[in-house]
Amino acid sequence: MTELRDIGLIASFEVRRAVRTWRALALIVLYVVATAGAAYVFTQIIGAAEQSLASTLGVPATDTPGTMLTELKANREFRGALSQAVGGTDQLDALLQWPLLAIFHLWFSFLLVPFFAASASAESIALDVRTRALRFEALRTGRLEIVLGRFLGQLLLTGLAAAASIGGVWTVGMLYMVGHTPLGLATGLVWFAVRAWFFSIPFVGIGVACSQLTASPAWARVLAISMTAGSWVALGIARWLETRGDGWAIVADLLIQILPQGWLMTMWAPGLDWMVAALVCSALGLVAVGLGYARFAGRDL
Amino acid sequence: MTDALLFREVTKRYGRRAAPALDACSFRVPTGAVCGLVGPNGAGKTTAFSVVSGFLLADSGEVSILGEPGFSPARLKGRLGVLPQDAELPDRHTPPELLVHLGRLQGLSAAEARSESERVLTLVRLEDRIDSAIATLSHGMRRRVAVASALVGRPELVLLDEPLAGLDPVQAHSLRDALAALRGQTTLVVSSHNLAELERICDWVVMLDHGRCVRQGPLSEVTGQRGVVVWELAGDPPLSALTEHLPHHSWRRDGTHWVQEAPAGADLDAASVVVMRLLVEAGVGVRGVQRGVSLETSFLEGRD
């Protein structure tokens, strides 16, 4: 119980400290601006697609994106592009019950969240090792409690960023697009933000792991971003290996299982099936933190 | 008397080829002592503190802290307070916010931690800066916040690494008084380059040099207070008369002072009366008298 209490205390202090640090706030604002900006670009793309479709169908076009969503969703080319992104037509049909903008937001979050989460959390321990501020906590509680507390704190901050981005995207959706209700869009964004948050867990884990390896915040950040980018490359290699025969397929399958991106399509699953991917991502996050801790536990502070 | 802190043959190197910062270092600090840990730069003081606090892992040897074998945050929770020498405070918070957080990590309830925060901030005379972010405080004030953090929860053993460093004379005086007031309440280990400051509050001394303990014991023994009297005189003393009346005492000049060394078990009070009488008879003015040599002199002698 004492350990859990200490983890909670450290997480809470981490969040309060980060909120008072301009750097953490700037990252959150950057994330909100990026997602809102991407949402705006998406509304313009939808508007252009609708105008093109209207021209094809010979119907009058409108300037407001979202007025021909029903026709757009039925369009074969549009469906083909979307189904590739979400892992199949069955999943797409289930997902299309949600506002299109919410679906786009989840897709964009899956791209952005890993880098944001890994980069932001890479400072969490390294900075305090460099300034030796960590010693004030290390005297009073175990190193594992500190690491898990910082990990939890970073997850809460990522959740804060994800929650803030909902507001930005919702505002863009209400200002520049029609075809969804305010409540419907908000519900879709919230529901999908939870999935994006779960997908961030392994990358927060990578960030915290890198933060335990060095006393240089800059180096920890470079390492975390490189590992995140490397995980996408590893996924590409695994997909390529899958096509090369039985022996390689086993290796590829194993690699895909341990990469968060390997569970991305399951994250799109309708109903509650995506929670399997969420559980795996949580476990991968803890494994990453644990690997960093193996070094941190035995190092001088 | 049991030991609050015990080092047995502790060695610590920063890198395989580096000279040891602690080299089979052994010393003890009795429970209840106010101990001065003294030594030149690189003697191993900060390393010793860091090993006790678990910040550094010793390469070999044993450390016993309050009867516990080595540092363990679980077993020593709230029992050990440390002022690290050069650790920066998390500076986005006010002093009470930081101290309450640290107090709670020591196992105190929120109310207890708040009360402790108020107490220690008053002790270091920072009660009027509780609403200021630590980042806005002066170096001296931050130092006092750090000292306060080591005292939260009334730990049984408190290690203060250079607590007076960077403080102006007024701040140093007030902090020294606050530390002196802890005598009898806790075991206090203080490291400092300022031996005169340490001498005023310590009753036990551990001297380190090149990572080894070169001398340790009660201040009175280390400085020779039981067998040495240092005289500051206006002229040369009447050595022949002194040797005649106190035949087992020896005299030597040490700069501008004369050092009287008495045999073991000698009654120094009675001997001083004799010396004073002979000095007066010889017309030699007495400018000052001190039992034992200064800690600084003792340290320099110990190094030789």
Coordinates of C-alpha atoms in Angstrom, one line a residue:
Chain A
M1 CA 0.0 0.0 0.0
T2 CA 2.8 2.4 0.9
E3 CA 4.3 1.8 -2.6
L4 CA 1.0 2.6 -4.3
R5 CA 0.6 5.7 -2.2
D6 CA 4.1 6.9 -3.1
I7 CA 3.5 6.2 -6.8
G8 CA 0.3 8.3 -6.6
L9 CA 2.1 11.2 -4.7
I10 CA 4.9 11.3 -7.3
A11 CA 2.5 11.2 -10.2
S12 CA 0.4 14.0 -8.8
F13 CA 3.5 16.1 -8.1
E14 CA 4.8 15.4 -11.6
V15 CA 1.6 16.6 -13.2
R16 CA 1.5 19.8 -11.0
R17 CA 5.1 20.5 -11.8
A18 CA 4.6 20.0 -15.6
V19 CA 1.6 22.2 -15.6
R20 CA 3.7 25.0 -14.2
T21 CA 6.5 24.4 -16.7
W22 CA 6.1 26.4 -19.9
R23 CA 7.8 23.6 -21.8
A24 CA 5.1 21.0 -20.9
L25 CA 2.3 23.5 -21.6
A26 CA 3.9 24.4 -24.9
L27 CA 4.0 20.8 -25.9
I28 CA 0.3 20.4 -25.1
V29 CA -0.6 23.6 -27.0
L30 CA 1.5 22.4 -29.9
Y31 CA -0.4 19.1 -29.9
V32 CA -3.8 20.8 -29.8
V33 CA -2.8 23.2 -32.6
A34 CA -1.4 20.3 -34.7
T35 CA -4.6 18.2 -34.3
A36 CA -6.9 21.2 -34.8
G37 CA -4.9 22.2 -37.9
A38 CA -5.0 18.7 -39.3
A39 CA -8.7 18.6 -38.7
Y40 CA -9.1 21.9 -40.6
V41 CA -7.1 20.5 -43.5
F42 CA -9.3 17.4 -43.4
T43 CA -12.5 19.5 -43.7
Q44 CA -11.0 21.2 -46.7
I45 CA -10.1 17.9 -48.3
I46 CA -13.6 16.6 -47.7
G47 CA -15.0 19.8 -49.2
A48 CA -12.8 19.3 -52.3
A49 CA -13.8 15.7 -52.6
E50 CA -17.5 16.6 -52.3
Q51 CA -17.2 19.2 -55.0
S52 CA -15.5 16.7 -57.2
L53 CA -18.2 14.2 -56.5
A54 CA -20.9 16.8 -57.2
S55 CA -19.3 17.5 -60.5
T56 CA -19.2 13.8 -61.3
L57 CA -22.9 13.3 -60.3
G58 CA -23.9 16.5 -62.0
V59 CA -25.5 18.0 -58.9
P60 CA -24.9 21.5 -57.6
A61 CA -21.8 21.8 -55.3
T62 CA -21.8 23.7 -52.0
D63 CA -18.9 25.5 -50.2
T64 CA -19.6 23.9 -46.8
P65 CA -17.7 20.6 -46.3
G66 CA -20.0 17.8 -45.1
T67 CA -23.1 18.5 -47.1
M68 CA -22.7 15.4 -49.3
L69 CA -21.3 13.0 -46.6
T70 CA -23.9 10.3 -47.4
E71 CA -22.9 10.2 -51.0
L72 CA -19.2 10.4 -50.2
K73 CA -19.4 7.5 -47.7
A74 CA -21.0 5.4 -50.5
N75 CA -18.3 6.4 -53.0
R76 CA -16.2 3.3 -53.9
E77 CA -12.8 5.1 -54.1
F78 CA -13.4 7.0 -50.9
R79 CA -14.4 3.8 -49.1
G80 CA -11.4 2.0 -50.6
A81 CA -9.0 4.6 -49.2
L82 CA -10.6 4.6 -45.8
S83 CA -10.9 0.8 -45.4
Q84 CA -7.1 0.6 -46.0
A85 CA -6.5 3.0 -43.2
V86 CA -8.7 1.2 -40.7
G87 CA -8.1 -2.4 -41.6
G88 CA -11.0 -3.6 -43.7
T89 CA -14.5 -2.8 -44.9
D90 CA -16.3 -4.5 -42.0
Q91 CA -14.5 -2.3 -39.5
L92 CA -15.1 0.7 -41.8
D93 CA -18.8 0.1 -41.9
A94 CA -18.9 -0.1 -38.1
L95 CA -16.8 3.0 -37.7
L96 CA -18.8 5.1 -40.2
Q97 CA -21.5 5.3 -37.6
W98 CA -19.3 7.8 -36.0
P99 CA -18.7 11.3 -37.4
L100 CA -16.0 11.3 -40.2
L101 CA -14.0 14.0 -38.5
A102 CA -13.8 11.9 -35.3
I103 CA -12.5 9.0 -37.3
F104 CA -9.9 11.2 -39.0
H105 CA -8.9 12.6 -35.6
L106 CA -8.2 9.0 -34.3
W107 CA -6.2 8.2 -37.4
F108 CA -4.1 11.4 -37.1
S109 CA -3.7 10.8 -33.4
F110 CA -2.3 7.3 -34.1
L111 CA 0.4 9.1 -36.2
L112 CA 1.2 12.0 -33.9
V113 CA 0.7 10.6 -30.4
P114 CA 3.7 8.2 -30.4
F115 CA 6.2 11.0 -31.2
F116 CA 4.5 13.5 -28.8
A117 CA 4.3 11.0 -26.0
A118 CA 7.8 9.7 -26.3
S119 CA 9.3 13.1 -26.7
A120 CA 7.4 14.7 -23.8
S121 CA 8.1 11.8 -21.3
A122 CA 11.8 11.5 -22.2
E123 CA 12.6 14.4 -19.9
S124 CA 10.7 13.1 -16.9
I125 CA 13.7 11.5 -15.1
A126 CA 16.8 12.5 -17.0
L127 CA 16.4 16.2 -16.2
D128 CA 16.1 15.5 -12.5
V129 CA 19.1 13.2 -12.6
R130 CA 21.1 16.0 -14.2
T131 CA 20.1 18.6 -11.7
R132 CA 20.1 16.0 -8.9
A133 CA 16.6 17.2 -7.9
L134 CA 15.7 13.5 -8.0
R135 CA 17.7 13.0 -4.8
F136 CA 15.0 14.7 -2.7
E137 CA 12.5 12.0 -3.7
A138 CA 15.1 9.1 -3.9
L139 CA 15.9 9.6 -0.3
R140 CA 12.2 9.0 0.7
T141 CA 11.0 6.3 -1.6
G142 CA 12.2 3.5 -3.8
R143 CA 13.5 4.1 -7.3
L144 CA 10.8 1.8 -8.7
E145 CA 8.1 4.0 -7.1
I146 CA 9.7 7.1 -8.6
V147 CA 9.8 5.5 -12.1
L148 CA 6.3 4.3 -11.9
G149 CA 5.1 7.6 -10.5
R150 CA 6.7 9.5 -13.2
F151 CA 5.3 7.1 -15.8
L152 CA 1.8 7.5 -14.4
G153 CA 2.3 11.3 -14.3
Q154 CA 3.3 11.4 -18.0
L155 CA 0.3 9.2 -18.9
L156 CA -1.9 11.7 -17.1
L157 CA -0.3 14.6 -19.0
T158 CA -0.7 12.7 -22.3
G159 CA -4.4 12.3 -21.3
L160 CA -4.6 16.0 -20.7
A161 CA -3.2 16.7 -24.1
A162 CA -5.6 14.2 -25.7
A163 CA -8.5 15.8 -23.8
A164 CA -7.4 19.3 -24.9
S165 CA -7.2 18.3 -28.5
I166 CA -10.8 17.2 -28.4
G167 CA -11.8 20.8 -27.8
G168 CA -9.8 22.0 -30.7
V169 CA -11.0 19.5 -33.2
W170 CA -14.6 19.8 -32.0
T171 CA -14.4 23.6 -32.6
V172 CA -13.0 23.1 -36.1
G173 CA -15.7 20.6 -36.8
M174 CA -18.5 22.9 -35.7
L175 CA -17.1 25.9 -37.5
Y176 CA -16.0 24.4 -40.8
M177 CA -18.0 21.3 -41.4
V178 CA -21.6 20.1 -41.3
G179 CA -23.1 16.6 -41.2
H180 CA -22.7 15.9 -37.5
T181 CA -24.4 17.0 -34.3
P182 CA -22.4 18.8 -31.6
L183 CA -23.1 16.0 -29.2
G184 CA -22.4 13.3 -31.7
L185 CA -19.1 14.8 -32.7
A186 CA -18.1 15.3 -29.0
T187 CA -19.0 11.7 -28.1
G188 CA -17.0 10.4 -31.1
L189 CA -14.0 12.4 -30.3
V190 CA -14.0 11.5 -26.6
W191 CA -14.5 7.8 -27.4
F192 CA -11.7 7.8 -29.9
A193 CA -9.4 9.9 -27.7
V194 CA -9.5 7.1 -25.1
R195 CA -8.2 4.7 -27.8
A196 CA -5.5 7.2 -28.8
W197 CA -4.5 7.5 -25.2
F198 CA -4.1 3.7 -24.8
F199 CA -2.0 3.7 -27.9
S200 CA 0.3 6.3 -26.4
I201 CA 1.1 4.1 -23.4
P202 CA 3.9 2.1 -25.0
F203 CA 5.5 5.3 -26.3
V204 CA 5.3 7.0 -22.9
G205 CA 7.0 3.8 -21.7
I206 CA 9.7 4.2 -24.3
G207 CA 10.2 7.9 -23.3
V208 CA 10.4 7.0 -19.6
A209 CA 12.7 4.1 -20.4
C210 CA 15.1 6.4 -22.3
S211 CA 14.9 8.9 -19.5
Q212 CA 16.3 6.4 -17.1
L213 CA 19.3 5.6 -19.3
T214 CA 21.0 9.0 -19.4
A215 CA 21.3 12.2 -17.4
S216 CA 21.0 14.3 -20.5
P217 CA 17.3 15.3 -21.3
A218 CA 18.3 16.1 -24.9
W219 CA 19.9 12.8 -25.5
A220 CA 17.0 11.0 -23.9
R221 CA 14.6 12.8 -26.2
V222 CA 16.7 12.0 -29.3
L223 CA 16.8 8.4 -28.2
A224 CA 13.1 8.2 -27.5
I225 CA 12.1 9.8 -30.9
S226 CA 14.6 7.5 -32.7
M227 CA 13.2 4.4 -31.0
T228 CA 9.7 5.6 -31.9
A229 CA 10.6 6.2 -35.5
G230 CA 12.5 2.9 -35.4
S231 CA 9.4 1.0 -34.3
W232 CA 7.6 2.2 -37.5
V233 CA 10.5 1.1 -39.6
A234 CA 10.5 -2.3 -37.7
L235 CA 6.9 -2.7 -38.5
G236 CA 7.6 -2.1 -42.2
I237 CA 10.4 -4.7 -42.1
A238 CA 8.1 -7.1 -40.4
R239 CA 5.4 -6.6 -43.0
W240 CA 8.0 -7.3 -45.7
L241 CA 9.3 -10.4 -43.9
E242 CA 5.8 -11.7 -43.8
T243 CA 5.9 -12.1 -47.5
R244 CA 9.1 -14.1 -47.5
G245 CA 8.1 -17.6 -46.5
D246 CA 7.4 -19.6 -43.4
G247 CA 10.5 -19.1 -41.3
W248 CA 10.6 -15.4 -41.8
A249 CA 6.8 -15.2 -41.3
I250 CA 7.3 -16.5 -37.8
V251 CA 9.9 -13.9 -37.1
A252 CA 7.7 -11.3 -38.6
D253 CA 4.7 -12.4 -36.6
L254 CA 6.7 -12.3 -33.3
L255 CA 8.0 -8.8 -34.2
I256 CA 4.5 -7.5 -35.0
Q257 CA 3.2 -8.8 -31.6
I258 CA 5.8 -6.8 -29.7
L259 CA 5.4 -3.6 -31.6
P260 CA 2.6 -1.3 -30.6
Q261 CA 1.9 -0.5 -34.2
G262 CA 1.3 -4.2 -34.8
W263 CA -1.9 -3.7 -32.8
L264 CA -3.1 -0.6 -34.6
M265 CA -5.7 -2.4 -36.7
T266 CA -7.2 -4.0 -33.6
M267 CA -7.4 -0.5 -32.1
W268 CA -9.9 0.3 -34.9
A269 CA -12.1 -2.6 -34.0
P270 CA -15.7 -1.9 -33.3
G271 CA -17.5 -2.7 -30.0
L272 CA -15.1 -3.5 -27.2
D273 CA -12.6 -5.6 -29.2
W274 CA -10.2 -2.7 -29.3
M275 CA -9.7 -3.2 -25.6
V276 CA -7.5 -6.3 -26.3
A277 CA -5.1 -3.9 -28.1
A278 CA -5.4 -1.4 -25.3
L279 CA -4.4 -4.1 -22.8
V280 CA -1.5 -5.2 -24.9
C281 CA -0.3 -1.6 -25.3
S282 CA -0.5 -1.1 -21.5
A283 CA 1.6 -4.2 -21.0
L284 CA 4.1 -3.1 -23.7
G285 CA 4.4 0.3 -21.9
L286 CA 5.2 -1.4 -18.6
V287 CA 7.7 -3.7 -20.3
A288 CA 9.5 -0.6 -21.8
V289 CA 9.6 1.1 -18.4
G290 CA 10.9 -2.1 -16.9
L291 CA 13.7 -2.4 -19.4
G292 CA 14.8 1.1 -18.5
Y293 CA 14.5 0.4 -14.8
A294 CA 16.9 -2.5 -15.2
R295 CA 19.6 0.1 -15.8
F296 CA 18.2 2.8 -13.5
A297 CA 18.0 0.5 -10.4
G298 CA 21.8 0.0 -10.4
R299 CA 23.1 3.4 -11.4
D300 CA 24.4 6.3 -9.4
L301 CA 22.1 9.3 -9.1
Chain B
M1 CA 26.8 4.2 23.1
T2 CA 25.3 2.7 19.9
D3 CA 26.3 4.0 16.5
A4 CA 23.8 5.9 14.3
L5 CA 26.2 5.6 11.4
L6 CA 29.0 3.1 10.8
F7 CA 31.3 2.7 7.8
R8 CA 33.4 -0.4 7.5
E9 CA 36.0 -0.6 4.8
V10 CA 33.8 1.3 2.3
T11 CA 35.3 1.9 -1.2
K12 CA 33.8 3.8 -4.0
R13 CA 35.4 4.7 -7.3
Y14 CA 33.9 6.9 -10.1
G15 CA 35.1 4.7 -13.0
R16 CA 37.3 1.7 -13.0
R17 CA 40.6 3.6 -13.5
A18 CA 39.8 6.6 -11.3
A19 CA 41.4 7.0 -7.9
P20 CA 39.0 5.9 -5.1
A21 CA 36.8 8.6 -3.7
L22 CA 36.4 6.4 -0.6
D23 CA 39.3 4.1 0.0
A24 CA 38.5 1.4 2.5
C25 CA 37.0 4.1 4.7
S26 CA 35.9 3.3 8.2
F27 CA 34.4 5.5 10.8
R28 CA 31.5 5.8 13.3
V29 CA 29.1 8.4 14.5
P30 CA 27.5 7.7 17.9
T31 CA 23.8 8.1 18.3
G32 CA 23.0 11.6 19.6
A33 CA 26.2 13.1 18.5
V34 CA 26.6 16.3 16.5
C35 CA 29.4 15.2 14.2
G36 CA 31.6 17.4 12.0
L37 CA 32.7 15.6 8.9
V38 CA 35.8 17.5 7.9
G39 CA 38.4 17.2 5.1
P40 CA 39.8 19.1 2.1
N41 CA 38.2 19.1 -1.3
G42 CA 38.1 15.6 -2.7
A43 CA 38.5 14.0 0.7
G44 CA 35.3 11.9 0.2
K45 CA 32.8 13.8 2.4
T46 CA 30.1 14.2 -0.3
T47 CA 30.7 10.7 -1.6
A48 CA 30.3 9.4 2.0
F49 CA 27.0 11.3 2.3
S50 CA 25.8 10.0 -1.1
V51 CA 26.6 6.4 -0.2
V52 CA 24.6 6.7 3.1
S53 CA 21.7 8.3 1.2
G54 CA 21.7 5.6 -1.5
F55 CA 22.4 8.1 -4.3
L56 CA 25.7 6.3 -4.9
L57 CA 26.3 2.5 -4.7
A58 CA 29.5 1.6 -2.8
D59 CA 31.8 -0.8 -4.6
S60 CA 32.6 -2.7 -1.5
G61 CA 32.4 -2.5 2.3
E62 CA 29.5 -2.1 4.7
V63 CA 27.5 0.8 5.8
S64 CA 25.2 0.6 8.8
I65 CA 22.6 3.3 9.1
L66 CA 20.5 3.5 12.3
G67 CA 21.2 -0.2 12.7
E68 CA 20.0 -1.0 9.2
P69 CA 22.4 -2.7 6.8
G70 CA 22.8 -0.1 4.1
F71 CA 20.4 2.4 2.6
S72 CA 16.8 1.2 2.2
P73 CA 14.1 3.8 1.5
A74 CA 11.5 1.4 3.0
R75 CA 13.3 0.7 6.3
L76 CA 14.6 4.2 6.7
K77 CA 11.5 6.0 5.6
G78 CA 11.2 9.2 7.6
R79 CA 14.2 8.3 9.8
L80 CA 17.0 9.8 7.6
G81 CA 17.1 13.4 6.5
V82 CA 19.8 14.6 4.0
L83 CA 20.8 17.9 2.5
P84 CA 22.6 17.0 -0.7
Q85 CA 25.4 19.4 -1.5
D86 CA 24.6 20.5 -5.0
A87 CA 21.1 19.2 -5.8
E88 CA 18.8 21.7 -7.3
L89 CA 15.4 22.0 -5.7
P90 CA 12.3 21.5 -7.9
D91 CA 11.8 25.2 -8.3
R92 CA 8.3 25.6 -9.7
H93 CA 6.7 25.1 -6.3
T94 CA 6.5 27.2 -3.2
P95 CA 8.6 26.0 -0.2
P96 CA 5.5 24.6 1.6
E97 CA 4.3 22.7 -1.5
L98 CA 7.7 21.0 -1.8
L99 CA 8.1 20.3 1.9
V100 CA 4.5 18.9 2.2
H101 CA 5.2 16.6 -0.8
L102 CA 8.5 15.4 0.7
G103 CA 6.9 15.0 4.1
R104 CA 4.1 12.8 2.6
L105 CA 6.7 10.7 0.9
Q106 CA 8.2 10.1 4.3
G107 CA 4.9 8.7 5.4
L108 CA 3.3 11.7 7.1
S109 CA -0.4 12.5 6.6
A110 CA -1.3 15.6 4.6
A111 CA -2.1 17.5 7.9
E112 CA 1.1 16.3 9.6
A113 CA 3.1 17.2 6.5
R114 CA 1.6 20.7 6.5
S115 CA 2.4 21.2 10.2
E116 CA 5.9 20.0 9.7
S117 CA 6.4 22.3 6.8
E118 CA 5.4 25.2 8.9
R119 CA 7.7 24.1 11.7
V120 CA 10.8 23.7 9.7
L121 CA 10.3 26.8 7.6
T122 CA 10.0 28.7 10.9
L123 CA 13.2 27.0 12.1
V124 CA 15.2 28.2 9.1
R125 CA 13.4 31.6 9.3
L126 CA 11.6 31.4 6.0
E127 CA 8.1 31.6 7.3
D128 CA 7.5 34.9 5.5
R129 CA 8.3 33.5 2.0
I130 CA 5.8 30.7 1.9
D131 CA 4.0 32.1 -1.1
S132 CA 7.0 32.6 -3.3
A133 CA 8.0 30.1 -5.9
I134 CA 11.4 28.6 -5.0
A135 CA 12.7 29.8 -8.4
T136 CA 12.2 33.4 -7.2
L137 CA 14.2 32.9 -3.9
S138 CA 17.8 33.9 -3.5
H139 CA 20.6 31.3 -3.3
G140 CA 20.7 31.6 0.5
M141 CA 17.0 31.2 0.8
R142 CA 17.0 28.1 -1.4
R143 CA 19.8 26.7 0.7
R144 CA 17.6 27.2 3.7
V145 CA 14.6 25.5 2.0
A146 CA 16.9 22.6 1.3
V147 CA 18.1 22.4 4.9
A148 CA 14.4 22.6 6.0
S149 CA 13.7 19.6 3.7
A150 CA 16.3 17.5 5.6
L151 CA 14.5 18.3 8.9
V152 CA 11.0 17.5 7.9
G153 CA 9.5 14.8 10.1
R154 CA 12.2 15.1 12.8
P155 CA 14.4 12.3 11.4
E156 CA 16.7 10.4 13.7
L157 CA 19.7 11.0 11.6
V158 CA 20.3 14.2 9.6
L159 CA 23.2 14.6 7.2
L160 CA 23.9 18.2 6.1
D161 CA 26.5 18.6 3.3
E162 CA 27.9 22.2 3.5
P163 CA 24.7 23.7 4.9
L164 CA 26.3 27.1 5.4
A165 CA 27.8 27.4 1.9
G166 CA 26.8 30.5 0.1
L167 CA 25.0 32.0 3.1
D168 CA 25.8 35.6 4.3
P169 CA 27.0 36.0 7.9
V170 CA 23.6 36.8 9.3
Q171 CA 22.0 33.8 7.6
A172 CA 24.9 31.5 8.6
H173 CA 24.6 32.7 12.2
S174 CA 20.9 32.0 12.4
L175 CA 21.2 28.6 10.7
R176 CA 24.1 27.6 13.0
D177 CA 21.9 28.5 16.0
A178 CA 19.1 26.4 14.5
L179 CA 21.4 23.4 14.0
A180 CA 22.9 23.8 17.5
A181 CA 19.3 23.7 18.9
L182 CA 19.0 20.2 17.4
R183 CA 21.5 18.8 19.9
G184 CA 20.0 16.0 21.9
Q185 CA 17.0 15.7 19.5
T186 CA 18.7 14.0 16.6
T187 CA 22.1 12.7 15.4
L188 CA 23.5 15.4 13.2
V189 CA 26.4 14.9 10.7
V190 CA 27.6 18.2 9.2
S191 CA 30.3 18.6 6.6
S192 CA 31.9 22.0 6.1
H193 CA 35.1 23.6 5.0
N194 CA 34.6 26.2 7.7
L195 CA 36.1 24.4 10.6
A196 CA 35.6 27.3 13.0
E197 CA 31.9 27.1 12.3
L198 CA 31.8 23.4 12.8
E199 CA 33.8 23.6 16.0
R200 CA 31.1 25.7 17.6
I201 CA 28.4 23.1 17.2
C202 CA 30.1 19.7 17.1
D203 CA 30.9 17.3 19.8
W204 CA 32.3 14.5 17.6
V205 CA 34.7 14.8 14.7
V206 CA 35.5 12.5 11.7
M207 CA 38.4 13.7 9.6
L208 CA 38.7 12.4 6.0
D209 CA 41.6 12.7 3.6
H210 CA 42.1 11.0 0.3
G211 CA 39.0 8.9 0.9
R212 CA 40.2 7.5 4.2
C213 CA 39.4 8.4 7.8
V214 CA 42.5 9.8 9.3
R215 CA 41.1 10.7 12.7
Q216 CA 37.9 10.4 14.6
G217 CA 36.5 10.8 18.1
P218 CA 35.0 13.3 20.6
L219 CA 35.9 16.9 19.7
S220 CA 37.7 17.3 23.1
E221 CA 40.0 14.4 22.3
V222 CA 40.7 15.3 18.7
T223 CA 41.6 18.9 19.6
G224 CA 43.5 17.8 22.7
Q225 CA 41.3 19.7 25.2
R226 CA 42.2 17.2 27.9
G227 CA 46.0 17.7 27.6
V228 CA 46.7 20.9 25.7
V229 CA 46.5 24.6 26.6
V230 CA 47.3 27.2 24.0
W231 CA 48.5 30.5 25.3
E232 CA 48.6 33.8 23.5
L233 CA 51.2 35.9 25.3
A234 CA 52.5 39.5 25.1
G235 CA 56.1 38.1 25.5
D236 CA 58.2 35.0 25.9
P237 CA 57.1 32.8 28.9
P238 CA 59.5 32.1 31.8
L239 CA 60.4 28.6 30.6
S240 CA 62.8 27.7 33.3
A241 CA 60.4 28.6 36.1
L242 CA 57.5 26.8 34.3
T243 CA 59.7 23.7 33.9
E244 CA 60.7 23.8 37.6
H245 CA 57.1 24.1 38.8
L246 CA 55.5 21.8 36.2
P247 CA 58.3 19.3 35.4
H248 CA 56.1 16.9 33.4
H249 CA 54.6 19.6 31.1
S250 CA 56.3 20.5 27.9
W251 CA 56.2 23.9 26.0
R252 CA 56.6 24.7 22.3
R253 CA 56.0 27.7 20.2
D254 CA 53.4 27.6 17.5
G255 CA 53.5 30.7 15.5
T256 CA 52.4 33.6 17.7
H257 CA 51.1 31.1 20.4
W258 CA 52.7 28.9 23.0
V259 CA 51.4 25.4 23.4
Q260 CA 51.5 23.7 26.8
E261 CA 51.2 19.9 26.6
A262 CA 50.3 18.2 29.9
P263 CA 50.9 14.5 30.7
A264 CA 47.9 12.2 30.8
G265 CA 45.8 12.6 33.9
A266 CA 47.2 16.0 34.8
D267 CA 45.0 18.5 36.5
L268 CA 44.9 21.2 33.9
D269 CA 42.9 23.6 36.1
A270 CA 45.5 23.6 38.9
A271 CA 48.3 23.8 36.3
S272 CA 46.8 26.8 34.7
V273 CA 46.7 28.6 38.1
V274 CA 50.4 27.9 38.4
V275 CA 51.2 29.1 34.9
M276 CA 49.2 32.3 35.4
R277 CA 51.0 33.1 38.6
L278 CA 54.4 32.6 37.0
L279 CA 53.5 34.7 34.0
V280 CA 52.3 37.5 36.2
E281 CA 55.5 37.3 38.3
A282 CA 57.5 37.5 35.1
G283 CA 55.5 40.4 33.8
V284 CA 54.2 38.6 30.7
G285 CA 50.8 39.7 29.6
V286 CA 48.2 37.1 28.7
R287 CA 46.1 38.0 25.7
G288 CA 44.2 34.7 25.4
V289 CA 44.0 31.1 26.6
Q290 CA 42.4 28.2 24.9
R291 CA 41.9 24.6 26.0
G292 CA 43.1 22.3 23.2
V293 CA 44.2 23.4 19.7
S294 CA 41.6 24.6 17.2
L295 CA 39.9 22.0 15.0
E296 CA 41.8 23.5 12.0
T297 CA 45.2 23.0 13.7
S298 CA 44.2 19.5 14.7
F299 CA 43.1 18.8 11.2
L300 CA 46.3 20.1 9.7
E301 CA 48.4 18.1 12.2
G302 CA 46.4 15.0 11.3
R303 CA 47.2 15.5 7.7
D304 CA 50.9 15.7 8.4

